[in-house]
């Protein structure tokens, strides 16, 4: 598997152990709780501790239900929709979970070693001293006092984790299903990462919603398979169970099928720096590797091919392979020659060929053939011809959904400028269309273009033709046993109804999608309860609270997750539409079998050229906070500072260790007369982007006037600038920035040290962004050592070894832009004397945690030097 390539042998030096946070103290927190993320529903401590043996323990598993296909349902009137294939009885899944748990514990630290997991014909509860017992019991939660065990999620995904209560030094995980057992193992892994000294007690835990998803946009930005596997493991650790894989967008179609669609996926890229070839798309074998790991960690993958909007890459390919013929609205479309629809502007960028012509029969046929071609890649269907995979994989959790996007196509005002659409609404051929001639009653419109059944209006609603297009795909493919033997459900985003479109941005429709289509609701002002009551299954993907879109529309960090709101106010059934005029529009989705859950969306609109690791720093904390709310139900009793402290105790993702420690040094005194390209330091020239946390930046600098140290993340700037209140902008001494940036505005106090992280966005009232100025002046005319340290807690600033400020805003260190040609350290104005000298600089991909390590860092990592 790709992820094995990321596992690096650990050097457990004192600094690394300090970073990992291993300790032998009990895990009872000051509040009396236990540190597991997401927060557990119920924890009953015994106020005693025990040591779990690090070496030689045994994991035993037992299924108390002799039925190979059980229905662990204490309420016969409750539809659990359990899916056990004939090849996967709970026993087989339980065995795989036991093996996975053993591997993951061993990867945390070499001291954790277990013997091979073993099955037992007798219940192992209370009979596994010094070991771990995994036990399936369909009746287990009936005895939970005061807990609503009629909740489907409690039954299918809940678990009980017994820490030394039934038997001393024994850990028992009990659940009704393998899904519950697996969730219990992730809680145990988090505990054992923090300490082998465990508190005795019993955890009873279950999710508030059944589907807890993460969406990743690999259409705009290609992520390596190894990164996808890392993300899947991170998701599982925090009990997400659905991965929405956005695979296509305007710039790329990422599924590579050279047999049937040669050249549709982007070709690999050659790197001159590394002399290597990097893939830019996913082969069938890549997809199987991702599905295999997802299945191992109980995650369902939802692939998405985004149509009829976002289709520029697809429509360009069609035109190239069909002698210039087009299936996109525009001048070369033989059906809908509509120049006004030839492009679409989103995020300030205009994209040609954005929208498929939904009334062109060739477009429908082409899309249906495309979907039918790729559906088997994500299910248990036979291998496609030409596949090099040797054996057919069988998946327990795959083949459930296929997403077709269906958002962000032109609004009705624009659609009405297309005569062919108006003609289609009147169901008349182009040569005999009088539908544009208005009468007192207007033309007779087909139902898809009316605003209500049997009502004719002078203004047709052509947005209904788009819904009709989607419904036809659903009927032809997803409702067909022949084309969809595994019963995949089609999913789409919201965007088809005028009420879902503030400012009439998107097309309205007179008709709804088919009721069997699952809806991911991201933008909708009407009450979503109307959808669930009408029979639609929906997932809460509100863009106001669950989106991360770095760089969108030229912003440095658009829609940064509002941390306090996510932690203490937001719940998975809270649907928020941001509003420039407070308050936001909020809908509470009522509990229903049709309300599936909620998710976190990671979009890459403005960061297509960033490295995969760039996103780590941005997504980690909001991902964990959303994981906490979707599982626990939200409204934590912890403060944000306490939650951040708890999050920082869980640092490792099993099987994915930190990269090897690296440092980069500059040991040359520079008067900054001509600038200095910092990215020419050995190793830096090969770096793609920012350095994710943890990191340390230390610079030795001497200045002859006041300076202001400012860092701007997400478009990645770190600036040490000289300024005068009479001059605007200031003079940059150390700048890490590709774009033009004015760090000093008049009225800002000169000479203070601080930094700025991101830009405020009205969608996020308590976003972790803003300007942070520490009330400390940089001493003049002497050598000073400035140190900035970034980790999961935030950023700390030191002056000559003394802490001068800190806050909890997480940021990456922008390496690629470190003094490059566009942003040298400093270029003085003609005739200007050099205002400062820089003699040493250190970059470290670790966070220094002690004053001693900070004070000695330059000498330890870069060698002793007088200046």
Short mmCIF file of C-alpha atoms in Angstrom, two decimals, residues 35-505:
data_model
loop_
_atom_site.label_atom_id
_atom_site.label_comp_id
_atom_site.label_asym_id
_atom_site.label_seq_id
_atom_site.Cartn_x
_atom_site.Cartn_y
_atom_site.Cartn_z
CA UNK A 35 -9.44 12.83 26.69
CA UNK A 36 -10.94 11.22 23.60
CA UNK A 37 -11.89 13.14 20.45
CA UNK A 38 -14.76 13.14 19.65
CA UNK A 39 -15.86 13.56 23.26
CA UNK A 40 -17.55 10.45 24.60
CA UNK A 41 -21.22 10.42 25.55
CA UNK A 42 -20.79 8.73 28.93
CA UNK A 43 -17.72 8.14 31.14
CA UNK A 44 -17.93 6.52 34.58
CA UNK A 45 -14.52 6.57 36.30
CA UNK A 46 -13.47 4.44 39.27
CA UNK A 47 -10.75 6.91 40.32
CA UNK A 48 -8.07 4.26 39.95
CA UNK A 49 -5.42 3.63 37.32
CA UNK A 50 -3.76 0.59 35.84
CA UNK A 51 -0.83 0.01 33.50
CA UNK A 52 -1.59 -1.70 30.24
CA UNK A 53 1.31 -3.98 29.26
CA UNK A 54 3.23 -2.57 26.31
CA UNK A 55 4.58 -5.89 25.12
CA UNK A 56 3.16 -9.33 24.48
CA UNK A 57 -0.53 -8.56 24.95
CA UNK A 58 -3.18 -10.57 23.11
CA UNK A 59 -6.23 -9.29 21.24
CA UNK A 60 -9.08 -11.79 21.41
CA UNK A 61 -12.32 -11.47 19.48
CA UNK A 62 -15.68 -13.18 19.91
CA UNK A 63 -19.09 -13.04 18.21
CA UNK A 64 -21.89 -14.15 20.53
CA UNK A 65 -24.42 -14.39 17.72
CA UNK A 66 -24.16 -17.74 15.88
CA UNK A 67 -26.12 -16.33 12.93
CA UNK A 68 -23.56 -15.41 10.26
CA UNK A 69 -25.78 -12.58 9.06
CA UNK A 70 -27.22 -11.14 12.27
CA UNK A 71 -29.70 -8.34 12.59
CA UNK A 72 -28.64 -6.80 15.90
CA UNK A 73 -31.81 -4.86 16.36
CA UNK A 74 -33.50 -4.63 19.76
CA UNK A 75 -36.37 -2.75 18.14
CA UNK A 76 -37.97 -4.80 15.30
CA UNK A 77 -39.80 -1.70 14.07
CA UNK A 78 -36.50 0.09 13.44
CA UNK A 79 -35.03 -0.24 9.96
CA UNK A 80 -31.26 -0.50 10.38
CA UNK A 81 -30.42 -0.94 6.70
CA UNK A 82 -27.52 -3.22 7.63
CA UNK A 83 -25.51 -4.55 4.71
CA UNK A 84 -23.49 -7.74 5.20
CA UNK A 85 -22.31 -9.36 1.99
CA UNK A 86 -22.13 -13.13 1.82
CA UNK A 87 -18.34 -12.87 1.80
CA UNK A 88 -18.20 -10.75 4.95
CA UNK A 89 -19.80 -12.14 8.05
CA UNK A 90 -19.26 -10.10 11.24
CA UNK A 91 -16.68 -12.69 12.31
CA UNK A 92 -14.52 -11.95 9.28
CA UNK A 93 -14.80 -8.20 9.79
CA UNK A 94 -14.02 -8.63 13.48
CA UNK A 95 -10.90 -10.59 12.63
CA UNK A 96 -9.77 -7.82 10.27
CA UNK A 97 -10.46 -5.20 12.94
CA UNK A 98 -8.40 -7.15 15.49
CA UNK A 99 -5.49 -7.38 13.06
CA UNK A 100 -5.78 -3.68 12.21
CA UNK A 101 -5.82 -2.73 15.89
CA UNK A 102 -2.69 -4.79 16.50
CA UNK A 103 -0.88 -3.12 13.59
CA UNK A 104 -1.97 0.38 14.61
CA UNK A 105 -0.89 -0.02 18.24
CA UNK A 106 2.47 -1.35 17.11
CA UNK A 107 2.92 1.69 14.87
CA UNK A 108 2.39 4.14 17.75
CA UNK A 109 5.67 3.18 19.41
CA UNK A 110 8.00 0.18 19.19
CA UNK A 111 7.19 -0.68 22.81
CA UNK A 112 3.68 -1.78 21.81
CA UNK A 113 3.92 -5.35 20.58
CA UNK A 114 1.09 -7.87 20.48
CA UNK A 115 0.80 -11.51 19.67
CA UNK A 116 -1.39 -12.53 16.73
CA UNK A 117 -5.09 -11.87 17.38
CA UNK A 118 -7.09 -15.00 18.08
CA UNK A 119 -10.72 -16.03 17.77
CA UNK A 120 -12.40 -17.77 20.68
CA UNK A 121 -15.46 -19.98 20.93
CA UNK A 122 -16.23 -18.60 24.38
CA UNK A 123 -16.87 -15.04 25.36
CA UNK A 124 -13.57 -13.36 26.22
CA UNK A 125 -15.12 -10.72 28.48
CA UNK A 126 -13.43 -10.80 31.86
CA UNK A 127 -11.15 -13.61 30.67
CA UNK A 128 -8.36 -11.65 28.97
CA UNK A 129 -6.17 -10.21 31.76
CA UNK A 130 -3.42 -8.06 30.34
CA UNK A 131 -5.09 -8.16 26.94
CA UNK A 132 -7.91 -6.77 24.83
CA UNK A 133 -11.27 -8.46 24.22
CA UNK A 134 -13.46 -7.50 21.26
CA UNK A 135 -16.95 -8.91 21.72
CA UNK A 136 -20.03 -8.60 19.50
CA UNK A 137 -23.27 -8.88 21.43
CA UNK A 138 -26.50 -7.73 19.74
CA UNK A 139 -28.11 -7.28 23.16
CA UNK A 140 -25.29 -5.27 24.74
CA UNK A 141 -26.90 -1.84 24.89
CA UNK A 142 -30.28 -2.93 26.22
CA UNK A 143 -28.89 -2.55 29.72
CA UNK A 144 -27.74 1.04 29.18
CA UNK A 145 -29.75 2.92 31.73
CA UNK A 146 -31.20 6.21 30.59
CA UNK A 147 -29.94 5.85 27.01
CA UNK A 148 -32.25 5.86 24.03
CA UNK A 149 -31.35 2.55 22.42
CA UNK A 150 -34.05 2.90 19.80
CA UNK A 151 -31.69 5.28 17.99
CA UNK A 152 -30.38 3.45 14.93
CA UNK A 153 -26.93 4.98 15.34
CA UNK A 154 -26.71 3.90 18.99
CA UNK A 155 -27.40 0.33 17.95
CA UNK A 156 -25.25 0.08 14.84
CA UNK A 157 -22.28 2.26 15.77
CA UNK A 158 -22.28 2.53 19.56
CA UNK A 159 -19.85 0.69 21.80
CA UNK A 160 -18.85 0.13 25.40
CA UNK A 161 -15.18 0.41 26.40
CA UNK A 162 -14.39 -1.23 29.74
CA UNK A 163 -11.03 -0.19 31.15
CA UNK A 164 -10.11 -2.70 33.85
CA UNK A 165 -13.54 -2.92 35.50
CA UNK A 166 -14.65 -6.47 34.62
CA UNK A 167 -11.14 -7.77 35.06
CA UNK A 168 -8.01 -5.96 36.31
CA UNK A 169 -5.65 -4.82 33.56
CA UNK A 170 -8.11 -6.01 30.89
CA UNK A 171 -9.63 -3.87 28.17
CA UNK A 172 -13.03 -4.95 26.81
CA UNK A 173 -14.81 -3.45 23.80
CA UNK A 174 -18.43 -4.56 23.39
CA UNK A 175 -20.80 -3.60 20.57
CA UNK A 176 -23.74 -4.90 18.58
CA UNK A 177 -21.90 -4.70 15.25
CA UNK A 178 -18.37 -4.63 13.86
CA UNK A 179 -18.88 -0.90 13.22
CA UNK A 180 -19.33 -0.32 16.93
CA UNK A 181 -16.30 -2.46 17.78
CA UNK A 182 -14.18 -0.47 15.34
CA UNK A 183 -15.27 2.86 16.85
CA UNK A 184 -14.27 1.54 20.26
CA UNK A 185 -10.81 0.60 18.99
CA UNK A 186 -10.22 4.17 17.79
CA UNK A 187 -10.98 5.52 21.25
CA UNK A 188 -8.58 2.99 22.75
CA UNK A 189 -5.82 3.96 20.31
CA UNK A 190 -6.16 7.60 21.35
CA UNK A 191 -5.88 6.68 25.02
CA UNK A 192 -2.84 4.47 24.56
CA UNK A 193 -1.09 7.09 22.46
CA UNK A 194 -1.24 9.44 25.43
CA UNK A 195 -0.14 6.96 28.08
CA UNK A 196 0.02 3.28 28.94
CA UNK A 197 -1.25 4.25 32.38
CA UNK A 198 -5.01 4.16 31.94
CA UNK A 199 -7.85 5.31 34.17
CA UNK A 200 -10.22 2.55 35.26
CA UNK A 201 -13.82 3.08 34.23
CA UNK A 202 -16.48 2.44 31.61
CA UNK A 203 -17.19 4.44 28.46
CA UNK A 204 -20.59 4.18 26.79
CA UNK A 205 -20.48 5.97 23.50
CA UNK A 206 -22.48 6.40 20.29
CA UNK A 207 -22.79 8.94 17.45
CA UNK A 208 -25.49 11.57 17.22
CA UNK A 209 -25.78 11.06 13.45
CA UNK A 210 -25.07 8.06 11.27
CA UNK A 211 -23.12 9.67 8.40
CA UNK A 212 -20.06 11.74 9.30
CA UNK A 213 -18.27 12.74 6.12
CA UNK A 214 -15.21 14.48 4.78
CA UNK A 215 -15.16 15.77 1.20
CA UNK A 216 -11.86 16.40 -0.58
CA UNK A 217 -11.61 18.29 -3.86
CA UNK A 218 -9.09 16.34 -5.95
CA UNK A 219 -10.63 17.67 -9.15
CA UNK A 220 -8.90 21.04 -8.95
CA UNK A 221 -5.84 19.85 -7.01
CA UNK A 222 -4.42 16.36 -7.47
CA UNK A 223 -3.56 14.63 -4.19
CA UNK A 224 -1.16 11.70 -4.12
CA UNK A 225 -2.68 8.33 -3.24
CA UNK A 226 -0.43 8.22 -0.18
CA UNK A 227 -2.00 11.47 1.04
CA UNK A 228 -5.51 10.11 0.49
CA UNK A 229 -4.61 7.09 2.61
CA UNK A 230 -3.24 9.37 5.29
CA UNK A 231 -6.48 11.37 5.26
CA UNK A 232 -8.57 8.19 5.48
CA UNK A 233 -6.61 7.07 8.54
CA UNK A 234 -6.97 10.50 10.13
CA UNK A 235 -10.72 10.40 9.45
CA UNK A 236 -11.12 6.96 11.01
CA UNK A 237 -9.21 7.97 14.13
CA UNK A 238 -11.81 10.69 14.70
CA UNK A 239 -14.72 8.44 13.71
CA UNK A 240 -15.65 9.86 10.31
CA UNK A 241 -17.17 7.06 8.24
CA UNK A 242 -17.72 8.59 4.78
CA UNK A 243 -15.19 9.95 2.26
CA UNK A 244 -16.72 12.10 -0.49
CA UNK A 245 -14.14 12.03 -3.30
CA UNK A 246 -14.63 14.99 -5.67
CA UNK A 247 -12.81 13.65 -8.74
CA UNK A 248 -13.58 16.09 -11.55
CA UNK A 249 -13.85 19.82 -12.08
CA UNK A 250 -13.22 22.55 -14.64
CA UNK A 251 -9.48 21.88 -14.88
CA UNK A 252 -9.22 18.10 -14.73
CA UNK A 253 -10.98 14.76 -14.93
CA UNK A 254 -8.91 12.65 -12.52
CA UNK A 255 -10.00 9.12 -13.43
CA UNK A 256 -7.63 7.58 -15.98
CA UNK A 257 -9.11 4.91 -18.24
CA UNK A 258 -6.69 4.67 -21.20
CA UNK A 259 -8.74 1.85 -22.72
CA UNK A 260 -12.06 3.68 -23.08
CA UNK A 261 -11.19 7.36 -22.59
CA UNK A 262 -7.57 7.85 -23.64
CA UNK A 263 -6.33 11.35 -22.88
CA UNK A 264 -9.30 12.41 -20.75
CA UNK A 265 -7.25 12.36 -17.55
CA UNK A 266 -4.26 14.74 -17.31
CA UNK A 267 -0.87 13.32 -18.22
CA UNK A 268 1.85 12.86 -15.57
CA UNK A 269 4.10 15.82 -14.86
CA UNK A 270 7.89 15.73 -15.04
CA UNK A 271 9.77 17.57 -12.27
CA UNK A 272 13.13 19.01 -13.25
CA UNK A 273 14.09 19.48 -9.59
CA UNK A 274 13.51 15.91 -8.52
CA UNK A 275 13.94 14.24 -11.93
CA UNK A 276 10.75 12.30 -11.31
CA UNK A 277 7.40 11.80 -12.96
CA UNK A 278 4.36 12.64 -10.85
CA UNK A 279 0.92 11.25 -11.60
CA UNK A 280 -1.94 13.70 -12.01
CA UNK A 281 -4.80 11.21 -12.15
CA UNK A 282 -6.00 7.96 -10.58
CA UNK A 283 -5.82 4.64 -12.37
CA UNK A 284 -8.18 1.77 -11.66
CA UNK A 285 -5.49 0.25 -9.44
CA UNK A 286 -5.13 3.51 -7.52
CA UNK A 287 -8.86 3.56 -6.88
CA UNK A 288 -8.79 -0.02 -5.61
CA UNK A 289 -5.96 0.85 -3.25
CA UNK A 290 -7.95 3.74 -1.81
CA UNK A 291 -11.13 1.62 -1.54
CA UNK A 292 -9.20 -1.18 0.15
CA UNK A 293 -7.87 1.09 2.86
CA UNK A 294 -11.22 2.81 3.27
CA UNK A 295 -12.90 -0.55 3.73
CA UNK A 296 -10.29 -1.62 6.26
CA UNK A 297 -11.17 1.45 8.33
CA UNK A 298 -14.98 1.22 7.91
CA UNK A 299 -15.21 4.22 5.57
CA UNK A 300 -17.60 4.41 2.62
CA UNK A 301 -16.21 6.19 -0.43
CA UNK A 302 -18.57 8.37 -2.48
CA UNK A 303 -17.02 9.15 -5.88
CA UNK A 304 -18.15 12.33 -7.63
CA UNK A 305 -18.15 13.19 -11.33
CA UNK A 306 -19.44 16.76 -11.38
CA UNK A 307 -21.96 17.56 -14.14
CA UNK A 308 -23.68 19.41 -15.84
CA UNK A 309 -21.71 22.41 -14.48
CA UNK A 310 -18.00 22.23 -13.63
CA UNK A 311 -17.60 20.25 -16.86
CA UNK A 312 -14.95 22.25 -18.74
CA UNK A 313 -12.39 19.41 -18.79
CA UNK A 314 -15.02 16.94 -20.00
CA UNK A 315 -16.48 19.19 -22.70
CA UNK A 316 -13.01 20.13 -23.99
CA UNK A 317 -12.15 16.44 -24.30
CA UNK A 318 -15.36 15.69 -26.18
CA UNK A 319 -14.72 18.49 -28.65
CA UNK A 320 -11.14 17.28 -29.17
CA UNK A 321 -12.22 13.69 -29.83
CA UNK A 322 -15.32 14.50 -31.93
CA UNK A 323 -13.91 16.69 -34.71
CA UNK A 324 -14.74 19.96 -33.02
CA UNK A 325 -18.33 19.10 -32.20
CA UNK A 326 -19.41 20.31 -28.77
CA UNK A 327 -21.84 19.14 -26.09
CA UNK A 328 -21.42 22.38 -24.11
CA UNK A 329 -23.57 25.46 -24.52
CA UNK A 330 -21.82 27.81 -26.92
CA UNK A 331 -21.05 28.69 -30.54
CA UNK A 332 -19.98 25.18 -31.57
CA UNK A 333 -22.96 23.41 -30.02
CA UNK A 334 -25.19 22.16 -32.80
CA UNK A 335 -28.27 22.14 -30.53
CA UNK A 336 -27.96 25.20 -28.27
CA UNK A 337 -25.83 27.83 -30.01
CA UNK A 338 -25.93 30.26 -27.10
CA UNK A 339 -22.83 32.50 -26.83
CA UNK A 340 -23.97 33.95 -23.51
CA UNK A 341 -23.74 30.46 -22.01
CA UNK A 342 -20.34 29.60 -23.48
CA UNK A 343 -18.54 30.29 -20.19
CA UNK A 344 -19.17 30.65 -16.49
CA UNK A 345 -17.50 32.88 -13.91
CA UNK A 346 -16.84 31.53 -10.43
CA UNK A 347 -14.48 32.89 -7.83
CA UNK A 348 -13.61 35.74 -10.18
CA UNK A 349 -12.34 33.32 -12.86
CA UNK A 350 -14.16 32.71 -16.15
CA UNK A 351 -14.11 29.13 -17.41
CA UNK A 352 -15.10 28.14 -20.99
CA UNK A 353 -17.24 25.10 -21.72
CA UNK A 354 -18.45 25.01 -18.13
CA UNK A 355 -21.98 23.72 -18.72
CA UNK A 356 -23.16 20.62 -20.56
CA UNK A 357 -26.02 21.23 -22.98
CA UNK A 358 -28.79 19.40 -21.15
CA UNK A 359 -31.12 19.38 -24.16
CA UNK A 360 -28.54 17.84 -26.47
CA UNK A 361 -29.26 14.09 -26.73
CA UNK A 362 -25.59 13.43 -27.41
CA UNK A 363 -24.65 15.02 -24.10
CA UNK A 364 -27.05 12.75 -22.22
CA UNK A 365 -25.80 9.64 -23.99
CA UNK A 366 -22.17 10.60 -23.46
CA UNK A 367 -22.58 11.28 -19.76
CA UNK A 368 -24.57 8.10 -19.17
CA UNK A 369 -21.93 6.01 -20.91
CA UNK A 370 -19.24 7.75 -18.84
CA UNK A 371 -21.01 7.08 -15.54
CA UNK A 372 -21.70 3.45 -16.42
CA UNK A 373 -18.04 3.04 -17.31
CA UNK A 374 -16.73 4.25 -13.95
CA UNK A 375 -19.41 2.95 -11.57
CA UNK A 376 -17.81 -0.53 -11.42
CA UNK A 377 -14.53 1.02 -10.28
CA UNK A 378 -16.15 1.86 -6.94
CA UNK A 379 -18.09 -1.32 -6.21
CA UNK A 380 -17.78 -5.10 -6.13
CA UNK A 381 -18.37 -5.37 -9.87
CA UNK A 382 -15.88 -7.35 -11.99
CA UNK A 383 -12.59 -5.78 -13.02
CA UNK A 384 -12.69 -3.74 -16.22
CA UNK A 385 -10.85 -5.13 -19.21
CA UNK A 386 -7.12 -4.47 -19.16
CA UNK A 387 -6.86 -4.11 -15.40
CA UNK A 388 -3.58 -5.32 -13.91
CA UNK A 389 -5.17 -6.10 -10.56
CA UNK A 390 -4.71 -9.82 -9.97
CA UNK A 391 -7.69 -10.58 -7.74
CA UNK A 392 -11.13 -9.09 -7.43
CA UNK A 393 -11.50 -7.23 -4.15
CA UNK A 394 -14.68 -7.64 -2.16
CA UNK A 395 -15.75 -4.60 -0.20
CA UNK A 396 -18.10 -4.35 2.74
CA UNK A 397 -18.64 -0.60 2.75
CA UNK A 398 -18.29 0.43 -0.92
CA UNK A 399 -20.69 0.63 -3.83
CA UNK A 400 -23.39 2.56 -1.96
CA UNK A 401 -23.42 5.98 -3.64
CA UNK A 402 -22.31 7.76 -6.81
CA UNK A 403 -22.33 11.57 -6.83
CA UNK A 404 -23.04 13.63 -9.95
CA UNK A 405 -22.46 17.12 -8.55
CA UNK A 406 -25.28 19.12 -10.19
CA UNK A 407 -24.56 22.53 -8.67
CA UNK A 408 -23.46 25.90 -10.05
CA UNK A 409 -24.92 26.02 -13.51
CA UNK A 410 -26.29 29.30 -14.99
CA UNK A 411 -29.30 31.03 -13.45
CA UNK A 412 -32.64 31.46 -15.17
CA UNK A 413 -31.96 35.04 -16.23
CA UNK A 414 -29.05 33.75 -18.29
CA UNK A 415 -30.84 30.59 -19.38
CA UNK A 416 -33.69 32.67 -20.83
CA UNK A 417 -31.22 34.31 -23.22
CA UNK A 418 -30.78 30.94 -24.94
CA UNK A 419 -33.49 30.51 -27.63
CA UNK A 420 -32.95 26.76 -27.80
CA UNK A 421 -33.86 26.39 -24.12
CA UNK A 422 -36.97 28.51 -24.56
CA UNK A 423 -37.93 26.33 -27.51
CA UNK A 424 -37.35 23.21 -25.46
CA UNK A 425 -39.58 24.60 -22.72
CA UNK A 426 -42.36 25.06 -25.28
CA UNK A 427 -41.66 21.62 -26.72
CA UNK A 428 -41.45 23.07 -30.23
CA UNK A 429 -38.78 22.61 -32.90
CA UNK A 430 -36.54 25.56 -33.67
CA UNK A 431 -38.16 26.20 -37.04
CA UNK A 432 -41.65 26.46 -35.57
CA UNK A 433 -41.10 28.22 -32.28
CA UNK A 434 -43.41 31.03 -31.32
CA UNK A 435 -42.77 30.58 -27.64
CA UNK A 436 -40.81 33.81 -27.34
CA UNK A 437 -43.84 35.81 -28.50
CA UNK A 438 -45.68 36.77 -25.37
CA UNK A 439 -49.47 36.72 -25.21
CA UNK A 440 -51.87 37.48 -22.42
CA UNK A 441 -51.61 33.93 -21.21
CA UNK A 442 -48.13 33.11 -22.49
CA UNK A 443 -46.96 29.96 -24.22
CA UNK A 444 -47.95 26.50 -23.12
CA UNK A 445 -44.93 25.09 -21.32
CA UNK A 446 -43.83 21.56 -20.62
CA UNK A 447 -44.12 20.66 -16.90
CA UNK A 448 -40.36 20.98 -16.31
CA UNK A 449 -40.52 24.68 -17.19
CA UNK A 450 -43.66 25.62 -15.27
CA UNK A 451 -43.72 27.02 -11.76
CA UNK A 452 -46.53 24.69 -10.80
CA UNK A 453 -48.44 21.77 -12.19
CA UNK A 454 -50.74 22.86 -15.03
CA UNK A 455 -49.81 26.54 -14.77
CA UNK A 456 -48.64 28.42 -17.86
CA UNK A 457 -46.54 31.54 -17.41
CA UNK A 458 -45.20 34.07 -19.90
CA UNK A 459 -41.74 33.53 -18.40
CA UNK A 460 -40.60 29.90 -18.73
CA UNK A 461 -38.32 28.40 -16.06
CA UNK A 462 -35.66 26.60 -18.10
CA UNK A 463 -33.81 25.50 -14.96
CA UNK A 464 -36.25 22.61 -14.87
CA UNK A 465 -34.57 21.19 -17.96
CA UNK A 466 -31.42 20.66 -15.89
CA UNK A 467 -33.32 18.72 -13.24
CA UNK A 468 -35.03 16.77 -16.01
CA UNK A 469 -31.55 15.88 -17.34
CA UNK A 470 -30.47 14.59 -13.91
CA UNK A 471 -33.70 12.69 -13.37
CA UNK A 472 -33.25 10.99 -16.73
CA UNK A 473 -29.76 9.79 -15.70
CA UNK A 474 -31.18 8.53 -12.44
CA UNK A 475 -33.97 6.67 -14.24
CA UNK A 476 -31.74 5.19 -16.94
CA UNK A 477 -28.89 4.10 -14.66
CA UNK A 478 -29.57 4.14 -10.94
CA UNK A 479 -33.14 2.86 -11.13
CA UNK A 480 -32.11 0.14 -13.56
CA UNK A 481 -31.24 -3.27 -12.14
CA UNK A 482 -29.32 -4.04 -15.32
CA UNK A 483 -27.14 -0.94 -15.17
CA UNK A 484 -26.91 -0.78 -11.39
CA UNK A 485 -26.88 -4.35 -10.03
CA UNK A 486 -25.47 -3.31 -6.64
CA UNK A 487 -28.15 -0.71 -6.03
CA UNK A 488 -25.93 2.39 -5.86
CA UNK A 489 -27.83 5.56 -5.01
CA UNK A 490 -27.30 8.76 -6.93
CA UNK A 491 -26.35 11.88 -4.96
CA UNK A 492 -26.28 15.57 -5.93
CA UNK A 493 -25.65 18.96 -4.31
CA UNK A 494 -28.47 21.43 -3.77
CA UNK A 495 -28.90 24.19 -6.32
CA UNK A 496 -31.96 23.34 -8.39
CA UNK A 497 -34.60 25.46 -6.64
CA UNK A 498 -34.92 29.25 -6.63
CA UNK A 499 -35.34 29.14 -2.88
CA UNK A 500 -31.91 27.55 -2.62
CA UNK A 501 -30.26 30.44 -4.41
CA UNK A 502 -29.72 33.73 -2.55
CA UNK A 503 -29.56 36.55 -5.05
CA UNK A 504 -30.88 34.24 -7.77
CA UNK A 505 -27.32 33.05 -8.36
#
